GROMACS .gro file of N, CA and C in nm:
model
  318
    1UNK      N    1   1.183  -0.662   3.469
    1UNK     CA    2   1.194  -0.729   3.598
    1UNK      C    3   1.176  -0.880   3.583
    2UNK      N    4   1.084  -0.920   3.496
    2UNK     CA    5   1.058  -1.062   3.477
    2UNK      C    6   1.182  -1.133   3.421
    3UNK      N    7   1.251  -1.071   3.326
    3UNK     CA    8   1.372  -1.131   3.269
    3UNK      C    9   1.480  -1.146   3.376
    4UNK      N   10   1.492  -1.045   3.460
    4UNK     CA   11   1.590  -1.050   3.569
    4UNK      C   12   1.559  -1.165   3.664
    5UNK      N   13   1.433  -1.178   3.702
    5UNK     CA   14   1.394  -1.285   3.795
    5UNK      C   15   1.411  -1.422   3.730
    6UNK      N   16   1.383  -1.431   3.601
    6UNK     CA   17   1.403  -1.558   3.530
    6UNK      C   18   1.551  -1.596   3.531
    7UNK      N   19   1.637  -1.499   3.506
    7UNK     CA   20   1.781  -1.525   3.509
    7UNK      C   21   1.826  -1.568   3.648
    8UNK      N   22   1.775  -1.502   3.751
    8UNK     CA   23   1.810  -1.541   3.889
    8UNK      C   24   1.762  -1.682   3.919
    9UNK      N   25   1.640  -1.713   3.877
    9UNK     CA   26   1.584  -1.845   3.902
    9UNK      C   27   1.672  -1.952   3.836
   10UNK      N   28   1.715  -1.926   3.715
   10UNK     CA   29   1.801  -2.022   3.646
   10UNK      C   30   1.936  -2.036   3.717
   11UNK      N   31   1.987  -1.925   3.771
   11UNK     CA   32   2.116  -1.929   3.841
   11UNK      C   33   2.110  -2.016   3.965
   12UNK      N   34   2.000  -2.012   4.037
   12UNK     CA   35   1.991  -2.081   4.164
   12UNK      C   36   1.910  -2.211   4.158
   13UNK      N   37   1.867  -2.251   4.039
   13UNK     CA   38   1.787  -2.373   4.027
   13UNK      C   39   1.872  -2.495   4.058
   14UNK      N   40   1.817  -2.581   4.138
   14UNK     CA   41   1.883  -2.707   4.172
   14UNK      C   42   1.788  -2.819   4.130
   15UNK      N   43   1.839  -2.911   4.051
   15UNK     CA   44   1.758  -3.023   4.003
   15UNK      C   45   1.793  -3.147   4.085
   16UNK      N   46   1.696  -3.197   4.159
   16UNK     CA   47   1.722  -3.312   4.246
   16UNK      C   48   1.723  -3.442   4.165
   17UNK      N   49   1.778  -3.545   4.225
   17UNK     CA   50   1.778  -3.677   4.162
   17UNK      C   51   1.635  -3.724   4.140
   18UNK      N   52   1.549  -3.695   4.238
   18UNK     CA   53   1.408  -3.735   4.226
   18UNK      C   54   1.342  -3.666   4.108
   19UNK      N   55   1.375  -3.541   4.087
   19UNK     CA   56   1.320  -3.466   3.974
   19UNK      C   57   1.364  -3.529   3.842
   20UNK      N   58   1.490  -3.565   3.833
   20UNK     CA   59   1.541  -3.630   3.712
   20UNK      C   60   1.473  -3.765   3.690
   21UNK      N   61   1.451  -3.838   3.798
   21UNK     CA   62   1.384  -3.968   3.788
   21UNK      C   63   1.241  -3.951   3.737
   22UNK      N   64   1.170  -3.853   3.791
   22UNK     CA   65   1.033  -3.827   3.748
   22UNK      C   66   1.029  -3.783   3.602
   23UNK      N   67   1.128  -3.707   3.560
   23UNK     CA   68   1.135  -3.663   3.420
   23UNK      C   69   1.151  -3.784   3.328
   24UNK      N   70   1.238  -3.879   3.368
   24UNK     CA   71   1.258  -4.000   3.287
   24UNK      C   72   1.130  -4.084   3.281
   25UNK      N   73   1.061  -4.097   3.395
   25UNK     CA   74   0.936  -4.174   3.398
   25UNK      C   75   0.830  -4.110   3.310
   26UNK      N   76   0.820  -3.977   3.317
   26UNK     CA   77   0.722  -3.907   3.234
   26UNK      C   78   0.754  -3.925   3.086
   27UNK      N   79   0.882  -3.919   3.051
   27UNK     CA   80   0.921  -3.936   2.911
   27UNK      C   81   0.889  -4.077   2.863
   28UNK      N   82   0.913  -4.177   2.947
   28UNK     CA   83   0.883  -4.316   2.909
   28UNK      C   84   0.732  -4.334   2.888
   29UNK      N   85   0.652  -4.276   2.978
   29UNK     CA   86   0.507  -4.285   2.964
   29UNK      C   87   0.460  -4.214   2.838
   30UNK      N   88   0.519  -4.098   2.810
   30UNK     CA   89   0.484  -4.023   2.689
   30UNK      C   90   0.516  -4.106   2.566
   31UNK      N   91   0.636  -4.165   2.560
   31UNK     CA   92   0.676  -4.244   2.444
   31UNK      C   93   0.582  -4.362   2.422
   32UNK      N   94   0.545  -4.429   2.530
   32UNK     CA   95   0.453  -4.543   2.521
   32UNK      C   96   0.317  -4.498   2.468
   33UNK      N   97   0.264  -4.392   2.526
   33UNK     CA   98   0.134  -4.341   2.482
   33UNK      C   99   0.140  -4.291   2.339
   34UNK      N  100   0.244  -4.218   2.306
   34UNK     CA  101   0.260  -4.163   2.171
   34UNK      C  102   0.256  -4.273   2.065
   35UNK      N  103   0.322  -4.385   2.095
   35UNK     CA  104   0.329  -4.497   1.999
   35UNK      C  105   0.196  -4.565   1.978
   36UNK      N  106   0.104  -4.551   2.072
   36UNK     CA  107  -0.026  -4.619   2.060
   36UNK      C  108  -0.132  -4.530   1.996
   37UNK      N  109  -0.103  -4.403   1.975
   37UNK     CA  110  -0.202  -4.309   1.923
   37UNK      C  111  -0.190  -4.289   1.773
   38UNK      N  112  -0.301  -4.248   1.714
   38UNK     CA  113  -0.301  -4.210   1.573
   38UNK      C  114  -0.244  -4.070   1.557
   39UNK      N  115  -0.232  -4.025   1.435
   39UNK     CA  116  -0.169  -3.897   1.404
   39UNK      C  117  -0.238  -3.779   1.473
   40UNK      N  118  -0.369  -3.771   1.466
   40UNK     CA  119  -0.442  -3.659   1.526
   40UNK      C  120  -0.433  -3.662   1.679
   41UNK      N  121  -0.439  -3.781   1.737
   41UNK     CA  122  -0.425  -3.792   1.881
   41UNK      C  123  -0.284  -3.755   1.926
   42UNK      N  124  -0.184  -3.786   1.844
   42UNK     CA  125  -0.047  -3.748   1.874
   42UNK      C  126  -0.032  -3.596   1.879
   43UNK      N  127  -0.096  -3.527   1.782
   43UNK     CA  128  -0.093  -3.380   1.781
   43UNK      C  129  -0.160  -3.324   1.906
   44UNK      N  130  -0.272  -3.384   1.946
   44UNK     CA  131  -0.342  -3.340   2.066
   44UNK      C  132  -0.255  -3.364   2.190
   45UNK      N  133  -0.189  -3.477   2.195
   45UNK     CA  134  -0.099  -3.508   2.307
   45UNK      C  135   0.015  -3.406   2.314
   46UNK      N  136   0.072  -3.371   2.200
   46UNK     CA  137   0.179  -3.272   2.198
   46UNK      C  138   0.131  -3.135   2.247
   47UNK      N  139   0.010  -3.097   2.207
   47UNK     CA  140  -0.045  -2.969   2.255
   47UNK      C  141  -0.066  -2.973   2.405
   48UNK      N  142  -0.113  -3.087   2.456
   48UNK     CA  143  -0.133  -3.103   2.600
   48UNK      C  144   0.000  -3.093   2.674
   49UNK      N  145   0.102  -3.161   2.625
   49UNK     CA  146   0.234  -3.159   2.688
   49UNK      C  147   0.292  -3.018   2.684
   50UNK      N  148   0.281  -2.949   2.570
   50UNK     CA  149   0.331  -2.812   2.560
   50UNK      C  150   0.263  -2.720   2.660
   51UNK      N  151   0.131  -2.735   2.673
   51UNK     CA  152   0.057  -2.652   2.768
   51UNK      C  153   0.100  -2.682   2.911
   52UNK      N  154   0.121  -2.808   2.942
   52UNK     CA  155   0.164  -2.848   3.076
   52UNK      C  156   0.302  -2.793   3.108
   53UNK      N  157   0.392  -2.799   3.013
   53UNK     CA  158   0.527  -2.746   3.033
   53UNK      C  159   0.522  -2.595   3.056
   54UNK      N  160   0.443  -2.525   2.976
   54UNK     CA  161   0.429  -2.379   2.993
   54UNK      C  162   0.373  -2.347   3.131
   55UNK      N  163   0.273  -2.423   3.172
   55UNK     CA  164   0.212  -2.402   3.303
   55UNK      C  165   0.316  -2.424   3.414
   56UNK      N  166   0.391  -2.531   3.405
   56UNK     CA  167   0.493  -2.561   3.507
   56UNK      C  168   0.600  -2.452   3.513
   57UNK      N  169   0.642  -2.406   3.396
   57UNK     CA  170   0.742  -2.299   3.392
   57UNK      C  171   0.691  -2.174   3.463
   58UNK      N  172   0.566  -2.138   3.438
   58UNK     CA  173   0.507  -2.021   3.503
   58UNK      C  174   0.495  -2.043   3.654
   59UNK      N  175   0.452  -2.160   3.694
   59UNK     CA  176   0.439  -2.191   3.837
   59UNK      C  177   0.574  -2.188   3.906
   60UNK      N  178   0.676  -2.242   3.840
   60UNK     CA  179   0.810  -2.244   3.898
   60UNK      C  180   0.862  -2.101   3.915
   61UNK      N  181   0.840  -2.018   3.814
   61UNK     CA  182   0.885  -1.879   3.823
   61UNK      C  183   0.805  -1.804   3.929
   62UNK      N  184   0.674  -1.828   3.937
   62UNK     CA  185   0.593  -1.764   4.040
   62UNK      C  186   0.640  -1.804   4.180
   63UNK      N  187   0.673  -1.931   4.199
   63UNK     CA  188   0.722  -1.977   4.328
   63UNK      C  189   0.856  -1.911   4.360
   64UNK      N  190   0.942  -1.896   4.259
   64UNK     CA  191   1.070  -1.830   4.280
   64UNK      C  192   1.049  -1.684   4.318
   65UNK      N  193   0.957  -1.616   4.247
   65UNK     CA  194   0.923  -1.478   4.280
   65UNK      C  195   0.882  -1.467   4.427
   66UNK      N  196   0.793  -1.556   4.468
   66UNK     CA  197   0.744  -1.554   4.606
   66UNK      C  198   0.857  -1.575   4.705
   67UNK      N  199   0.942  -1.672   4.679
   67UNK     CA  200   1.055  -1.697   4.767
   67UNK      C  201   1.151  -1.580   4.770
   68UNK      N  202   1.173  -1.518   4.655
   68UNK     CA  203   1.262  -1.403   4.648
   68UNK      C  204   1.205  -1.286   4.729
   69UNK      N  205   1.075  -1.263   4.714
   69UNK     CA  206   1.010  -1.155   4.789
   69UNK      C  207   1.016  -1.183   4.939
   70UNK      N  208   0.995  -1.308   4.977
   70UNK     CA  209   1.004  -1.345   5.118
   70UNK      C  210   1.145  -1.320   5.171
   71UNK      N  211   1.245  -1.366   5.095
   71UNK     CA  212   1.384  -1.346   5.138
   71UNK      C  213   1.418  -1.197   5.147
   72UNK      N  214   1.369  -1.119   5.052
   72UNK     CA  215   1.395  -0.976   5.055
   72UNK      C  216   1.327  -0.912   5.176
   73UNK      N  217   1.205  -0.957   5.207
   73UNK     CA  218   1.136  -0.905   5.325
   73UNK      C  219   1.211  -0.937   5.453
   74UNK      N  220   1.263  -1.058   5.463
   74UNK     CA  221   1.342  -1.097   5.580
   74UNK      C  222   1.469  -1.013   5.587
   75UNK      N  223   1.535  -0.995   5.472
   75UNK     CA  224   1.656  -0.915   5.467
   75UNK      C  225   1.628  -0.772   5.514
   76UNK      N  226   1.516  -0.717   5.471
   76UNK     CA  227   1.482  -0.580   5.512
   76UNK      C  228   1.456  -0.572   5.662
   77UNK      N  229   1.392  -0.675   5.716
   77UNK     CA  230   1.366  -0.677   5.860
   77UNK      C  231   1.497  -0.685   5.939
   78UNK      N  232   1.592  -0.760   5.888
   78UNK     CA  233   1.720  -0.773   5.956
   78UNK      C  234   1.807  -0.650   5.937
   79UNK      N  235   1.785  -0.577   5.829
   79UNK     CA  236   1.854  -0.452   5.806
   79UNK      C  237   1.996  -0.463   5.755
   80UNK      N  238   2.043  -0.583   5.728
   80UNK     CA  239   2.181  -0.598   5.681
   80UNK      C  240   2.180  -0.632   5.532
   81UNK      N  241   2.248  -0.552   5.448
   81UNK     CA  242   2.251  -0.583   5.305
   81UNK      C  243   2.329  -0.712   5.279
   82UNK      N  244   2.290  -0.781   5.174
   82UNK     CA  245   2.356  -0.907   5.138
   82UNK      C  246   2.410  -0.897   4.997
   83UNK      N  247   2.529  -0.949   4.976
   83UNK     CA  248   2.591  -0.945   4.844
   83UNK      C  249   2.632  -1.085   4.803
   84UNK      N  250   2.580  -1.130   4.688
   84UNK     CA  251   2.622  -1.259   4.635
   84UNK      C  252   2.767  -1.254   4.591
   85UNK      N  253   2.811  -1.137   4.546
   85UNK     CA  254   2.950  -1.123   4.504
   85UNK      C  255   3.043  -1.149   4.622
   86UNK      N  256   3.007  -1.095   4.739
   86UNK     CA  257   3.088  -1.119   4.858
   86UNK      C  258   3.091  -1.266   4.894
   87UNK      N  259   2.976  -1.332   4.882
   87UNK     CA  260   2.970  -1.476   4.910
   87UNK      C  261   3.057  -1.553   4.811
   88UNK      N  262   3.050  -1.518   4.682
   88UNK     CA  263   3.133  -1.584   4.582
   88UNK      C  264   3.281  -1.566   4.611
   89UNK      N  265   3.319  -1.445   4.649
   89UNK     CA  266   3.459  -1.419   4.682
   89UNK      C  267   3.503  -1.501   4.803
   90UNK      N  268   3.419  -1.507   4.904
   90UNK     CA  269   3.451  -1.583   5.025
   90UNK      C  270   3.467  -1.732   4.992
   91UNK      N  271   3.378  -1.786   4.911
   91UNK     CA  272   3.387  -1.926   4.872
   91UNK      C  273   3.515  -1.952   4.793
   92UNK      N  274   3.552  -1.858   4.706
   92UNK     CA  275   3.676  -1.873   4.629
   92UNK      C  276   3.798  -1.871   4.721
   93UNK      N  277   3.797  -1.781   4.821
   93UNK     CA  278   3.909  -1.776   4.916
   93UNK      C  279   3.920  -1.907   4.994
   94UNK      N  280   3.805  -1.958   5.040
   94UNK     CA  281   3.804  -2.083   5.117
   94UNK      C  282   3.853  -2.200   5.032
   95UNK      N  283   3.809  -2.205   4.906
   95UNK     CA  284   3.853  -2.312   4.817
   95UNK      C  285   4.004  -2.304   4.794
   96UNK      N  286   4.055  -2.182   4.777
   96UNK     CA  287   4.198  -2.163   4.758
   96UNK      C  288   4.276  -2.210   4.881
   97UNK      N  289   4.225  -2.172   4.998
   97UNK     CA  290   4.294  -2.212   5.122
   97UNK      C  291   4.293  -2.364   5.138
   98UNK      N  292   4.179  -2.427   5.108
   98UNK     CA  293   4.172  -2.573   5.119
   98UNK      C  294   4.269  -2.639   5.021
   99UNK      N  295   4.275  -2.584   4.900
   99UNK     CA  296   4.361  -2.643   4.797
   99UNK      C  297   4.508  -2.629   4.830
  100UNK      N  298   4.541  -2.525   4.908
  100UNK     CA  299   4.681  -2.500   4.941
  100UNK      C  300   4.713  -2.532   5.087
  101UNK      N  301   4.622  -2.604   5.153
  101UNK     CA  302   4.648  -2.652   5.287
  101UNK      C  303   4.648  -2.546   5.396
  102UNK      N  304   4.594  -2.429   5.369
  102UNK     CA  305   4.589  -2.326   5.472
  102UNK      C  306   4.459  -2.339   5.551
  103UNK      N  307   4.463  -2.302   5.678
  103UNK     CA  308   4.343  -2.307   5.760
  103UNK      C  309   4.261  -2.182   5.740
  104UNK      N  310   4.128  -2.197   5.758
  104UNK     CA  311   4.036  -2.086   5.743
  104UNK      C  312   4.061  -1.986   5.855
  105UNK      N  313   4.069  -1.857   5.822
  105UNK     CA  314   4.100  -1.753   5.921
  105UNK      C  315   3.979  -1.667   5.949
  106UNK      N  316   3.876  -1.725   6.012
  106UNK     CA  317   3.755  -1.648   6.049
  106UNK      C  318   3.769  -1.588   6.184
   0.00000   0.00000   0.00000
């Protein structure tokens, strides 16, 4: 189940511009700090960064799990099944119609 949820999380992950900016800032700070440290401190910094990345990955997956469970609970309350395949097909039809100048027939 965990592998399935990880794959779903990767499929729907959206990386914002702000997230990319923060990643660049963190990398610049890391590079600056790394250059000022001795060998042993550099190893300690790498262990700290690795632990932080692992923690964030777990938190991100946990948040996705929670959101998925919430969405599934809402879906169950509404009683209507949802299919991503149907959504993908609909989006493909709409894109085809737009590309060929046809109007949407809803």
